[in-house]
Amino acid sequence: MSDIERKPVKITETVLRDAHQSLIATRMPIEQMLPIVDTMDKVGYAAVECWGGATFDSCLRFLKEDPWVRLRKLKEGFKNTPLQMLLRGQNLLGYSHYADDVVEAFVAKSIENGIDIIRIFDCLNDLRNLETSVKACKKYGGKAQIALSYTLGGAYDDEYWKRIAGEIESLGADSLCIKDMAGLLLPYEADKLVRALKSGTKIPIELHTHYTSGVASMTYMKAIEAGVDIIDCAISPFALGTSQPATEVMVEALKGTPYDTGYDQKILSKIADHFRPYREECLESGLMSTKVLGVNIKTLMYQVPGGMLSNLTKQLSDQGKLDKLEAVLEEVPRVRKDLGEPPLVTPSSQIVGTQAVMNVLMGERYKIVPEQTKDLVRGKYGQTIKPMDPEVVKKCIGDEERITCRPADLIEPQMDKFREECKQWATCDEDVLSYALFPQVATDFFKYREAQKSGVDLAKADTKNGAYPA
């Protein structure tokens, strides 16, 4: 095979972030990661995704790790491989918008501490909500990848994807990612989508999906044939189910083809051998549930992400109304249409799902409207691709004036306020940013950190209430 024929595909490895976020609720500690870093660094990955998403919250809340320290330790080990993180645009790693000064400071510190590539997305695909983080990423020397939340609906045709790809390139993105968070992208649709995006932009295109619906590997193959440049995979012990397709399987499937990755299966086997005992531990302890390892075809039937489906089931179960699940699943697309057809990804998936539950349980649509739904209608999250139903808007917020500008334009600078609020605990700007994102969780962590330094016996400390003996 000549070099001219070769179109090698690159792989981003997700085992240090999305794979364990999907399968064990982001509970993998840094001690499990560090011993295998040197081996992972020899593969030749496009990047290793290791930070952002839910890892930040989980480090502070459950693992009692400083996420910034985790990042620095990983950077020390990965000398040849770019480190990548996931960022929710103006939301950063939280669930509401922050002022531009907080966004810029967070991006700057992320790059300073070791991040090379920042994957930036917005739950509404409102590119205005990505402007500040993309500019900051470029300013401080990082690579900005804009991720489009993949979704279905009348507004999301080939022309939409082609147009938005061009806008993403104009915004200064170094690459584009198709973020199929629900595993909705079918193989032949992937072929069409990649070709549409390729016709709208010259920057590299990456595809991220989940195995939830069972089609992900087939989807990757068709996307590769259509010209996708990078695919997201997880080493086999933490692959499949609600995670990504297995790295070794995709490498072997592409072997000897024009798309051959060139990765060494012997090295990948060592990585898998490292994580396999930990997988068994997680299964035995119940941290990894068999419920997340199978195929959930309802994801495709109802176009509802797996996480959203389990959340709806829990909400109804708590109310003793599990028999209403079918009615709620039928109500979800109606609510989504009423609210401008937003992609179903955090936090819009929770907003649409909760409203659908309310509508069914109340027996009257929009009789009760949670504050988050009102904020979406007000425009606090940005602009939806289609207009909202005027009657639903009236029911939700009455005659309130709606936001039409970029929502963050209405937020005053916040960094000084956060510095003042956490000055008792903060030892650096990274601490201030941890507090800005998760005030109570970060404060509890700071107390824990101080207790460790002062030699308090943490076994006797009141860790639940964060009250540590002097």
Tab-separated table of C-alpha atoms in Angstrom:
chain	number	residue	atom	x	y	z
A	1	MET	CA	0.000	0.000	0.000
A	2	SER	CA	1.511	3.324	-1.029
A	3	ASP	CA	1.625	6.368	1.213
A	4	ILE	CA	-0.712	8.146	-1.208
A	5	GLU	CA	-3.450	5.595	-0.524
A	6	ARG	CA	-3.072	5.707	3.234
A	7	LYS	CA	-5.520	7.769	5.312
A	8	PRO	CA	-4.605	6.651	8.832
A	9	VAL	CA	-7.262	7.305	11.450
A	10	LYS	CA	-6.223	8.632	14.844
A	11	ILE	CA	-7.784	7.653	18.171
A	12	THR	CA	-8.444	9.717	21.288
A	13	GLU	CA	-8.336	7.435	24.351
A	14	THR	CA	-11.127	8.091	26.871
A	15	VAL	CA	-10.338	5.638	29.694
A	16	LEU	CA	-9.070	8.386	31.999
A	17	ARG	CA	-12.250	10.509	31.663
A	18	ASP	CA	-15.418	9.633	29.770
A	19	ALA	CA	-15.076	5.847	29.938
A	20	HIS	CA	-15.022	5.742	33.739
A	21	GLN	CA	-17.469	8.650	33.940
A	22	SER	CA	-19.907	6.547	31.906
A	23	LEU	CA	-19.353	3.190	33.625
A	24	ILE	CA	-18.385	3.916	37.247
A	25	ALA	CA	-19.717	7.444	37.841
A	26	THR	CA	-16.259	9.067	37.505
A	27	ARG	CA	-14.810	7.285	40.529
A	28	MET	CA	-11.403	6.194	39.169
A	29	PRO	CA	-8.684	7.590	41.474
A	30	ILE	CA	-5.374	8.989	40.272
A	31	GLU	CA	-3.536	6.027	41.883
A	32	GLN	CA	-5.172	3.730	39.341
A	33	MET	CA	-3.987	5.914	36.449
A	34	LEU	CA	-0.377	6.817	37.160
A	35	PRO	CA	1.269	3.349	36.911
A	36	ILE	CA	0.146	2.926	33.269
A	37	VAL	CA	0.784	6.457	31.993
A	38	ASP	CA	4.269	5.686	30.599
A	39	THR	CA	2.863	2.789	28.555
A	40	MET	CA	-0.109	4.838	27.305
A	41	ASP	CA	2.321	7.558	26.241
A	42	LYS	CA	3.941	5.132	23.748
A	43	VAL	CA	0.783	4.352	21.739
A	44	GLY	CA	0.707	7.455	19.562
A	45	TYR	CA	-2.838	8.535	20.464
A	46	ALA	CA	-4.192	11.750	18.946
A	47	ALA	CA	-4.868	12.704	22.575
A	48	VAL	CA	-5.753	11.229	25.951
A	49	GLU	CA	-8.943	12.687	27.403
A	50	CYS	CA	-8.274	12.880	31.126
A	51	TRP	CA	-9.968	15.941	32.662
A	52	GLY	CA	-13.091	18.068	32.594
A	53	GLY	CA	-16.629	16.738	32.348
A	54	ALA	CA	-17.615	15.371	35.757
A	55	THR	CA	-14.044	14.567	36.858
A	56	PHE	CA	-13.554	17.935	38.561
A	57	ASP	CA	-16.627	17.625	40.787
A	58	SER	CA	-15.973	13.943	41.474
A	59	CYS	CA	-12.356	14.555	42.518
A	60	LEU	CA	-13.404	17.120	45.119
A	61	ARG	CA	-16.663	15.531	46.264
A	62	PHE	CA	-15.946	11.810	46.358
A	63	LEU	CA	-12.241	11.088	45.878
A	64	LYS	CA	-10.852	13.890	48.068
A	65	GLU	CA	-8.364	14.777	45.339
A	66	ASP	CA	-7.404	18.212	44.142
A	67	PRO	CA	-8.310	18.078	40.420
A	68	TRP	CA	-5.533	20.552	39.619
A	69	VAL	CA	-2.954	18.321	41.290
A	70	ARG	CA	-4.332	15.344	39.328
A	71	LEU	CA	-3.833	17.239	36.087
A	72	ARG	CA	-0.253	18.197	36.927
A	73	LYS	CA	0.624	14.601	37.831
A	74	LEU	CA	-0.784	13.332	34.540
A	75	LYS	CA	1.104	15.995	32.597
A	76	GLU	CA	4.365	14.868	34.192
A	77	GLY	CA	3.795	11.355	32.852
A	78	PHE	CA	2.465	12.124	29.371
A	79	LYS	CA	5.534	13.583	27.701
A	80	ASN	CA	4.554	12.836	24.088
A	81	THR	CA	0.747	12.681	24.089
A	82	PRO	CA	-1.545	15.749	24.132
A	83	LEU	CA	-3.920	15.928	27.102
A	84	GLN	CA	-7.537	16.803	26.385
A	85	MET	CA	-10.447	18.005	28.511
A	86	LEU	CA	-14.185	18.580	28.078
A	87	LEU	CA	-15.600	22.050	28.842
A	88	ARG	CA	-19.246	23.203	28.799
A	89	GLY	CA	-18.507	26.571	27.225
A	90	GLN	CA	-19.765	29.457	29.343
A	91	ASN	CA	-20.872	26.897	31.983
A	92	LEU	CA	-17.265	25.655	32.356
A	93	LEU	CA	-17.724	22.463	34.411
A	94	GLY	CA	-20.814	23.671	36.275
A	95	TYR	CA	-24.467	23.983	35.293
A	96	SER	CA	-24.996	27.728	34.908
A	97	HIS	CA	-23.227	30.519	33.052
A	98	TYR	CA	-20.203	32.283	34.518
A	99	ALA	CA	-18.871	35.751	33.775
A	100	ASP	CA	-16.229	36.098	31.071
A	101	ASP	CA	-13.449	36.813	33.597
A	102	VAL	CA	-14.083	33.448	35.304
A	103	VAL	CA	-14.160	31.605	31.969
A	104	GLU	CA	-10.888	33.175	30.828
A	105	ALA	CA	-9.180	32.501	34.170
A	106	PHE	CA	-10.306	28.869	34.172
A	107	VAL	CA	-9.137	28.232	30.617
A	108	ALA	CA	-5.794	29.932	31.320
A	109	LYS	CA	-5.160	27.817	34.423
A	110	SER	CA	-6.258	24.614	32.673
A	111	ILE	CA	-3.640	25.165	29.976
A	112	GLU	CA	-1.010	26.301	32.471
A	113	ASN	CA	-1.503	23.114	34.505
A	114	GLY	CA	-1.183	20.791	31.520
A	115	ILE	CA	-4.162	20.735	29.147
A	116	ASP	CA	-3.282	20.882	25.429
A	117	ILE	CA	-6.695	20.475	23.753
A	118	ILE	CA	-9.988	21.813	25.092
A	119	ARG	CA	-13.165	20.289	23.668
A	120	ILE	CA	-15.786	23.000	24.101
A	121	PHE	CA	-19.539	22.503	23.665
A	122	ASP	CA	-22.841	24.196	24.453
A	123	CYS	CA	-26.078	22.378	25.269
A	124	LEU	CA	-27.974	24.418	22.649
A	125	ASN	CA	-25.177	24.551	20.042
A	126	ASP	CA	-25.367	28.333	20.538
A	127	LEU	CA	-21.918	29.362	19.329
A	128	ARG	CA	-22.146	32.684	21.183
A	129	ASN	CA	-21.712	30.681	24.392
A	130	LEU	CA	-18.368	29.352	23.114
A	131	GLU	CA	-16.753	32.614	22.008
A	132	THR	CA	-14.999	33.496	25.280
A	133	SER	CA	-13.594	30.024	25.961
A	134	VAL	CA	-12.363	29.586	22.366
A	135	LYS	CA	-10.643	32.995	22.403
A	136	ALA	CA	-9.058	32.275	25.792
A	137	CYS	CA	-7.894	28.857	24.647
A	138	LYS	CA	-6.138	30.361	21.627
A	139	LYS	CA	-4.774	33.267	23.684
A	140	TYR	CA	-3.038	30.960	26.169
A	141	GLY	CA	-1.650	28.532	23.603
A	142	GLY	CA	-4.158	25.685	23.682
A	143	LYS	CA	-5.899	23.922	20.804
A	144	ALA	CA	-9.626	24.685	20.678
A	145	GLN	CA	-11.958	21.938	19.521
A	146	ILE	CA	-15.615	22.933	19.181
A	147	ALA	CA	-18.039	20.063	19.735
A	148	LEU	CA	-21.496	20.014	18.187
A	149	SER	CA	-24.090	18.198	20.267
A	150	TYR	CA	-25.621	15.746	17.798
A	151	THR	CA	-29.372	15.581	17.806
A	152	LEU	CA	-32.368	14.808	15.597
A	153	GLY	CA	-35.230	16.992	14.430
A	154	GLY	CA	-36.520	18.962	11.477
A	155	ALA	CA	-34.065	21.820	11.996
A	156	TYR	CA	-30.976	19.608	11.924
A	157	ASP	CA	-30.601	18.838	8.226
A	158	ASP	CA	-27.449	18.663	6.072
A	159	GLU	CA	-27.611	22.395	5.390
A	160	TYR	CA	-27.657	23.173	9.120
A	161	TRP	CA	-24.564	21.040	9.783
A	162	LYS	CA	-22.725	22.420	6.751
A	163	ARG	CA	-23.482	26.016	7.764
A	164	ILE	CA	-22.511	25.584	11.412
A	165	ALA	CA	-19.262	23.824	10.424
A	166	GLY	CA	-18.249	26.939	8.502
A	167	GLU	CA	-19.176	29.146	11.455
A	168	ILE	CA	-17.077	26.988	13.785
A	169	GLU	CA	-14.036	27.355	11.559
A	170	SER	CA	-14.582	31.136	11.420
A	171	LEU	CA	-14.733	31.228	15.221
A	172	GLY	CA	-11.127	30.012	15.298
A	173	ALA	CA	-11.562	26.343	16.166
A	174	ASP	CA	-8.615	24.074	15.389
A	175	SER	CA	-10.902	21.067	14.969
A	176	LEU	CA	-14.565	20.068	15.130
A	177	CYS	CA	-16.111	17.212	17.104
A	178	ILE	CA	-19.444	15.509	16.516
A	179	LYS	CA	-20.569	14.859	20.099
A	180	ASP	CA	-23.101	12.034	19.973
A	181	MET	CA	-23.707	11.863	23.711
A	182	ALA	CA	-26.767	9.610	23.430
A	183	GLY	CA	-25.538	7.098	20.851
A	184	LEU	CA	-28.223	8.222	18.387
A	185	LEU	CA	-26.005	8.480	15.301
A	186	LEU	CA	-26.678	5.556	12.960
A	187	PRO	CA	-24.037	4.295	10.481
A	188	TYR	CA	-25.483	5.655	7.221
A	189	GLU	CA	-26.491	8.903	8.897
A	190	ALA	CA	-22.887	9.238	10.066
A	191	ASP	CA	-21.726	8.917	6.477
A	192	LYS	CA	-24.061	11.738	5.392
A	193	LEU	CA	-23.211	13.922	8.397
A	194	VAL	CA	-19.428	13.650	8.022
A	195	ARG	CA	-19.669	14.434	4.294
A	196	ALA	CA	-21.886	17.454	5.018
A	197	LEU	CA	-19.454	18.770	7.630
A	198	LYS	CA	-16.446	18.088	5.397
A	199	SER	CA	-18.063	20.166	2.652
A	200	GLY	CA	-18.466	23.062	5.106
A	201	THR	CA	-15.002	23.119	6.708
A	202	LYS	CA	-11.362	22.193	6.136
A	203	ILE	CA	-10.449	21.615	9.803
A	204	PRO	CA	-10.103	18.033	11.156
A	205	ILE	CA	-13.288	16.277	12.274
A	206	GLU	CA	-13.496	13.977	15.301
A	207	LEU	CA	-16.405	11.692	16.183
A	208	HIS	CA	-17.430	10.914	19.765
A	209	THR	CA	-20.232	8.465	20.494
A	210	HIS	CA	-21.381	5.933	23.085
A	211	TYR	CA	-22.151	2.224	22.699
A	212	THR	CA	-25.480	2.624	24.533
A	213	SER	CA	-27.662	1.754	21.528
A	214	GLY	CA	-25.307	-0.923	20.155
A	215	VAL	CA	-24.404	0.720	16.832
A	216	ALA	CA	-21.265	2.709	17.715
A	217	SER	CA	-18.593	0.536	16.038
A	218	MET	CA	-20.611	0.369	12.818
A	219	THR	CA	-21.129	4.120	12.999
A	220	TYR	CA	-17.369	4.636	13.332
A	221	MET	CA	-16.640	2.478	10.281
A	222	LYS	CA	-19.027	4.438	8.046
A	223	ALA	CA	-17.744	7.760	9.420
A	224	ILE	CA	-14.158	6.694	8.695
A	225	GLU	CA	-15.063	5.801	5.125
A	226	ALA	CA	-16.672	9.242	4.809
A	227	GLY	CA	-13.445	10.936	5.900
A	228	VAL	CA	-13.579	11.439	9.676
A	229	ASP	CA	-10.080	12.075	11.032
A	230	ILE	CA	-10.247	10.994	14.693
A	231	ILE	CA	-12.488	8.633	16.678
A	232	ASP	CA	-12.924	8.380	20.468
A	233	CYS	CA	-12.367	4.907	21.950
A	234	ALA	CA	-11.831	3.317	25.366
A	235	ILE	CA	-9.408	0.524	26.216
A	236	SER	CA	-11.462	-2.703	26.361
A	237	PRO	CA	-11.941	-3.206	30.147
A	238	PHE	CA	-13.736	0.162	30.237
A	239	ALA	CA	-15.383	0.031	26.795
A	240	LEU	CA	-18.880	-0.795	25.472
A	241	GLY	CA	-22.169	-0.306	27.309
A	242	THR	CA	-22.606	3.388	27.995
A	243	SER	CA	-18.896	3.949	27.247
A	244	GLN	CA	-17.136	4.057	23.852
A	245	PRO	CA	-16.152	1.286	21.388
A	246	ALA	CA	-13.008	-0.639	22.379
A	247	THR	CA	-9.681	0.819	21.250
A	248	GLU	CA	-8.062	-2.529	20.396
A	249	VAL	CA	-11.079	-3.702	18.385
A	250	MET	CA	-11.112	-0.591	16.191
A	251	VAL	CA	-7.324	-0.792	15.720
A	252	GLU	CA	-7.605	-4.423	14.595
A	253	ALA	CA	-10.625	-3.750	12.369
A	254	LEU	CA	-8.683	-1.055	10.494
A	255	LYS	CA	-5.452	-3.070	10.230
A	256	GLY	CA	-4.215	-3.514	6.660
A	257	THR	CA	-6.695	-0.955	5.303
A	258	PRO	CA	-5.989	2.606	4.115
A	259	TYR	CA	-7.230	3.717	7.564
A	260	ASP	CA	-4.729	1.588	9.559
A	261	THR	CA	-3.880	3.425	12.789
A	262	GLY	CA	-0.423	1.855	13.029
A	263	TYR	CA	-0.907	1.346	16.782
A	264	ASP	CA	0.883	-1.602	18.415
A	265	GLN	CA	-1.517	-4.195	19.854
A	266	LYS	CA	1.193	-5.391	22.278
A	267	ILE	CA	1.254	-1.958	23.919
A	268	LEU	CA	-2.548	-1.768	23.958
A	269	SER	CA	-2.650	-5.245	25.528
A	270	LYS	CA	-0.437	-4.048	28.401
A	271	ILE	CA	-2.821	-1.122	28.990
A	272	ALA	CA	-5.832	-3.471	28.992
A	273	ASP	CA	-4.034	-5.859	31.387
A	274	HIS	CA	-3.507	-2.957	33.779
A	275	PHE	CA	-7.179	-1.906	33.893
A	276	ARG	CA	-8.743	-5.409	33.841
A	277	PRO	CA	-8.271	-6.211	37.565
A	278	TYR	CA	-9.699	-2.796	38.451
A	279	ARG	CA	-12.756	-3.510	36.292
A	280	GLU	CA	-13.292	-6.744	38.231
A	281	GLU	CA	-13.004	-4.843	41.521
A	282	CYS	CA	-15.633	-2.359	40.312
A	283	LEU	CA	-17.978	-5.174	39.292
A	284	GLU	CA	-17.572	-7.003	42.602
A	285	SER	CA	-18.155	-3.844	44.654
A	286	GLY	CA	-21.160	-2.825	42.588
A	287	LEU	CA	-19.469	0.394	41.458
A	288	MET	CA	-19.838	-0.883	37.888
A	289	SER	CA	-23.394	-2.083	37.358
A	290	THR	CA	-24.239	-4.659	34.707
A	291	LYS	CA	-27.129	-2.330	33.791
A	292	VAL	CA	-24.683	0.012	32.031
A	293	LEU	CA	-22.922	-2.754	30.108
A	294	GLY	CA	-25.723	-3.940	27.822
A	295	VAL	CA	-27.511	-2.473	24.814
A	296	ASN	CA	-30.490	-0.197	25.399
A	297	ILE	CA	-32.446	-0.002	22.151
A	298	LYS	CA	-34.966	2.375	23.754
A	299	THR	CA	-32.314	5.044	23.283
A	300	LEU	CA	-33.022	4.863	19.545
A	301	MET	CA	-36.774	4.273	19.880
A	302	TYR	CA	-37.349	7.386	21.991
A	303	GLN	CA	-34.220	9.377	21.045
A	304	VAL	CA	-33.544	9.750	24.758
A	305	PRO	CA	-29.963	9.449	26.108
A	306	GLY	CA	-29.327	6.508	28.442
A	307	GLY	CA	-28.594	8.759	31.418
A	308	MET	CA	-31.773	10.727	30.827
A	309	LEU	CA	-33.797	7.493	30.590
A	310	SER	CA	-32.502	6.259	33.952
A	311	ASN	CA	-33.168	9.696	35.481
A	312	LEU	CA	-36.784	9.666	34.259
A	313	THR	CA	-37.243	6.142	35.626
A	314	LYS	CA	-35.926	7.231	39.032
A	315	GLN	CA	-38.120	10.341	39.164
A	316	LEU	CA	-41.233	8.273	38.444
A	317	SER	CA	-40.190	5.457	40.783
A	318	ASP	CA	-39.728	7.951	43.649
A	319	GLN	CA	-43.306	9.126	43.055
A	320	GLY	CA	-44.645	5.559	42.822
A	321	LYS	CA	-45.662	6.287	39.219
A	322	LEU	CA	-43.402	4.003	37.199
A	323	ASP	CA	-46.451	2.894	35.226
A	324	LYS	CA	-46.400	6.387	33.623
A	325	LEU	CA	-42.989	5.865	31.971
A	326	GLU	CA	-44.406	5.190	28.504
A	327	ALA	CA	-46.544	8.336	28.682
A	328	VAL	CA	-43.522	10.392	29.790
A	329	LEU	CA	-41.360	9.023	26.960
A	330	GLU	CA	-44.077	10.041	24.498
A	331	GLU	CA	-44.276	13.497	26.124
A	332	VAL	CA	-40.515	14.156	25.900
A	333	PRO	CA	-40.447	14.878	22.113
A	334	ARG	CA	-43.528	17.112	22.476
A	335	VAL	CA	-41.878	19.187	25.222
A	336	ARG	CA	-38.665	19.331	23.222
A	337	LYS	CA	-40.565	20.655	20.199
A	338	ASP	CA	-42.389	23.231	22.370
A	339	LEU	CA	-39.028	24.471	23.673
A	340	GLY	CA	-37.328	24.945	20.301
A	341	GLU	CA	-35.887	21.446	19.707
A	342	PRO	CA	-32.764	21.719	21.902
A	343	PRO	CA	-30.251	18.841	21.824
A	344	LEU	CA	-30.802	16.525	24.791
A	345	VAL	CA	-27.543	16.979	26.703
A	346	THR	CA	-26.735	18.383	30.165
A	347	PRO	CA	-28.532	20.502	31.300
A	348	SER	CA	-31.216	20.663	28.572
A	349	SER	CA	-31.931	16.909	28.855
A	350	GLN	CA	-32.738	17.273	32.557
A	351	ILE	CA	-34.915	20.325	31.878
A	352	VAL	CA	-36.963	18.672	29.114
A	353	GLY	CA	-37.222	15.367	31.011
A	354	THR	CA	-38.372	16.922	34.291
A	355	GLN	CA	-40.948	19.049	32.478
A	356	ALA	CA	-42.283	15.975	30.682
A	357	VAL	CA	-42.654	14.191	34.037
A	358	MET	CA	-44.504	17.213	35.501
A	359	ASN	CA	-46.840	17.422	32.510
A	360	VAL	CA	-47.821	13.748	32.773
A	361	LEU	CA	-48.155	13.575	36.560
A	362	MET	CA	-50.187	16.800	36.768
A	363	GLY	CA	-52.541	15.705	33.998
A	364	GLU	CA	-52.190	19.202	32.531
A	365	ARG	CA	-49.320	20.443	30.401
A	366	TYR	CA	-47.185	23.198	32.008
A	367	LYS	CA	-49.424	23.463	35.075
A	368	ILE	CA	-46.193	23.316	37.094
A	369	VAL	CA	-43.057	24.786	35.523
A	370	PRO	CA	-39.695	24.304	37.330
A	371	GLU	CA	-37.357	27.288	37.519
A	372	GLN	CA	-34.854	25.660	35.119
A	373	THR	CA	-37.546	25.381	32.445
A	374	LYS	CA	-38.387	29.051	32.994
A	375	ASP	CA	-34.707	29.959	32.617
A	376	LEU	CA	-34.484	28.042	29.340
A	377	VAL	CA	-37.592	29.878	28.093
A	378	ARG	CA	-36.233	33.220	29.343
A	379	GLY	CA	-33.124	32.684	27.212
A	380	LYS	CA	-30.677	32.335	30.096
A	381	TYR	CA	-29.051	29.331	28.419
A	382	GLY	CA	-28.945	30.916	24.964
A	383	GLN	CA	-30.911	30.619	21.756
A	384	THR	CA	-32.577	27.422	20.533
A	385	ILE	CA	-32.311	26.460	16.874
A	386	LYS	CA	-36.083	26.787	16.366
A	387	PRO	CA	-38.480	29.312	17.939
A	388	MET	CA	-40.378	28.183	21.037
A	389	ASP	CA	-44.140	27.764	20.980
A	390	PRO	CA	-45.537	31.238	21.909
A	391	GLU	CA	-48.394	29.752	23.958
A	392	VAL	CA	-45.961	27.619	25.977
A	393	VAL	CA	-43.729	30.658	26.525
A	394	LYS	CA	-46.761	32.557	27.862
A	395	LYS	CA	-47.664	29.676	30.206
A	396	CYS	CA	-44.106	29.437	31.520
A	397	ILE	CA	-43.090	33.070	32.073
A	398	GLY	CA	-46.134	35.198	31.301
A	399	ASP	CA	-45.186	38.593	29.888
A	400	GLU	CA	-41.576	38.565	31.120
A	401	GLU	CA	-39.091	40.025	28.666
A	402	ARG	CA	-36.878	37.342	27.151
A	403	ILE	CA	-33.098	37.552	26.743
A	404	THR	CA	-31.972	37.895	23.137
A	405	CYS	CA	-28.322	38.872	23.656
A	406	ARG	CA	-25.492	36.511	24.578
A	407	PRO	CA	-26.522	35.558	28.161
A	408	ALA	CA	-23.036	36.162	29.621
A	409	ASP	CA	-23.215	39.813	28.505
A	410	LEU	CA	-25.584	40.316	31.439
A	411	ILE	CA	-23.188	38.865	34.049
A	412	GLU	CA	-20.854	41.239	35.883
A	413	PRO	CA	-17.221	40.136	36.532
A	414	GLN	CA	-17.134	37.553	39.353
A	415	MET	CA	-13.514	36.616	40.128
A	416	ASP	CA	-12.975	39.289	42.815
A	417	LYS	CA	-16.200	38.241	44.550
A	418	PHE	CA	-15.126	34.576	44.544
A	419	ARG	CA	-11.657	35.497	45.845
A	420	GLU	CA	-13.187	37.396	48.734
A	421	GLU	CA	-15.662	34.631	49.590
A	422	CYS	CA	-13.036	31.874	49.817
A	423	LYS	CA	-10.026	33.836	51.099
A	424	GLN	CA	-10.037	31.822	54.346
A	425	TRP	CA	-9.230	28.647	52.423
A	426	ALA	CA	-7.746	29.529	49.033
A	427	THR	CA	-3.981	29.248	48.644
A	428	CYS	CA	-3.847	29.947	44.892
A	429	ASP	CA	-6.008	30.977	41.927
A	430	GLU	CA	-6.746	27.311	41.216
A	431	ASP	CA	-8.469	27.083	44.613
A	432	VAL	CA	-10.548	30.163	43.810
A	433	LEU	CA	-11.676	28.539	40.548
A	434	SER	CA	-12.568	25.297	42.337
A	435	TYR	CA	-14.690	27.371	44.721
A	436	ALA	CA	-16.278	29.331	41.845
A	437	LEU	CA	-17.499	26.108	40.237
A	438	PHE	CA	-18.562	24.178	43.353
A	439	PRO	CA	-18.640	26.479	46.415
A	440	GLN	CA	-19.829	24.049	49.084
A	441	VAL	CA	-18.043	20.990	47.710
A	442	ALA	CA	-14.776	22.915	47.362
A	443	THR	CA	-15.087	24.373	50.878
A	444	ASP	CA	-15.578	20.870	52.297
A	445	PHE	CA	-12.494	19.735	50.386
A	446	PHE	CA	-10.435	22.686	51.658
A	447	LYS	CA	-11.409	21.763	55.235
A	448	TYR	CA	-10.411	18.166	54.572
A	449	ARG	CA	-7.087	19.319	53.130
A	450	GLU	CA	-6.375	21.491	56.177
A	451	ALA	CA	-7.247	18.629	58.507
A	452	GLN	CA	-4.774	16.399	56.704
A	453	LYS	CA	-2.031	19.008	57.009
A	454	SER	CA	-2.623	19.479	60.721
A	455	GLY	CA	-2.477	15.757	61.421
A	456	VAL	CA	-6.109	15.322	62.480
A	457	ASP	CA	-7.237	11.711	62.722
A	458	LEU	CA	-9.730	11.744	59.871
A	459	ALA	CA	-11.225	8.451	61.044
A	460	LYS	CA	-12.541	10.315	64.083
A	461	ALA	CA	-13.459	13.503	62.278
A	462	ASP	CA	-17.027	14.441	61.410
A	463	THR	CA	-16.424	14.266	57.663
A	464	LYS	CA	-20.145	14.250	56.849
A	465	ASN	CA	-20.618	17.783	58.170
A	466	GLY	CA	-17.092	18.956	57.413
A	467	ALA	CA	-16.463	19.645	61.126
A	468	TYR	CA	-12.928	18.652	61.980
A	469	PRO	CA	-11.575	18.723	65.573
A	470	ALA	CA	-8.818	21.241	66.176
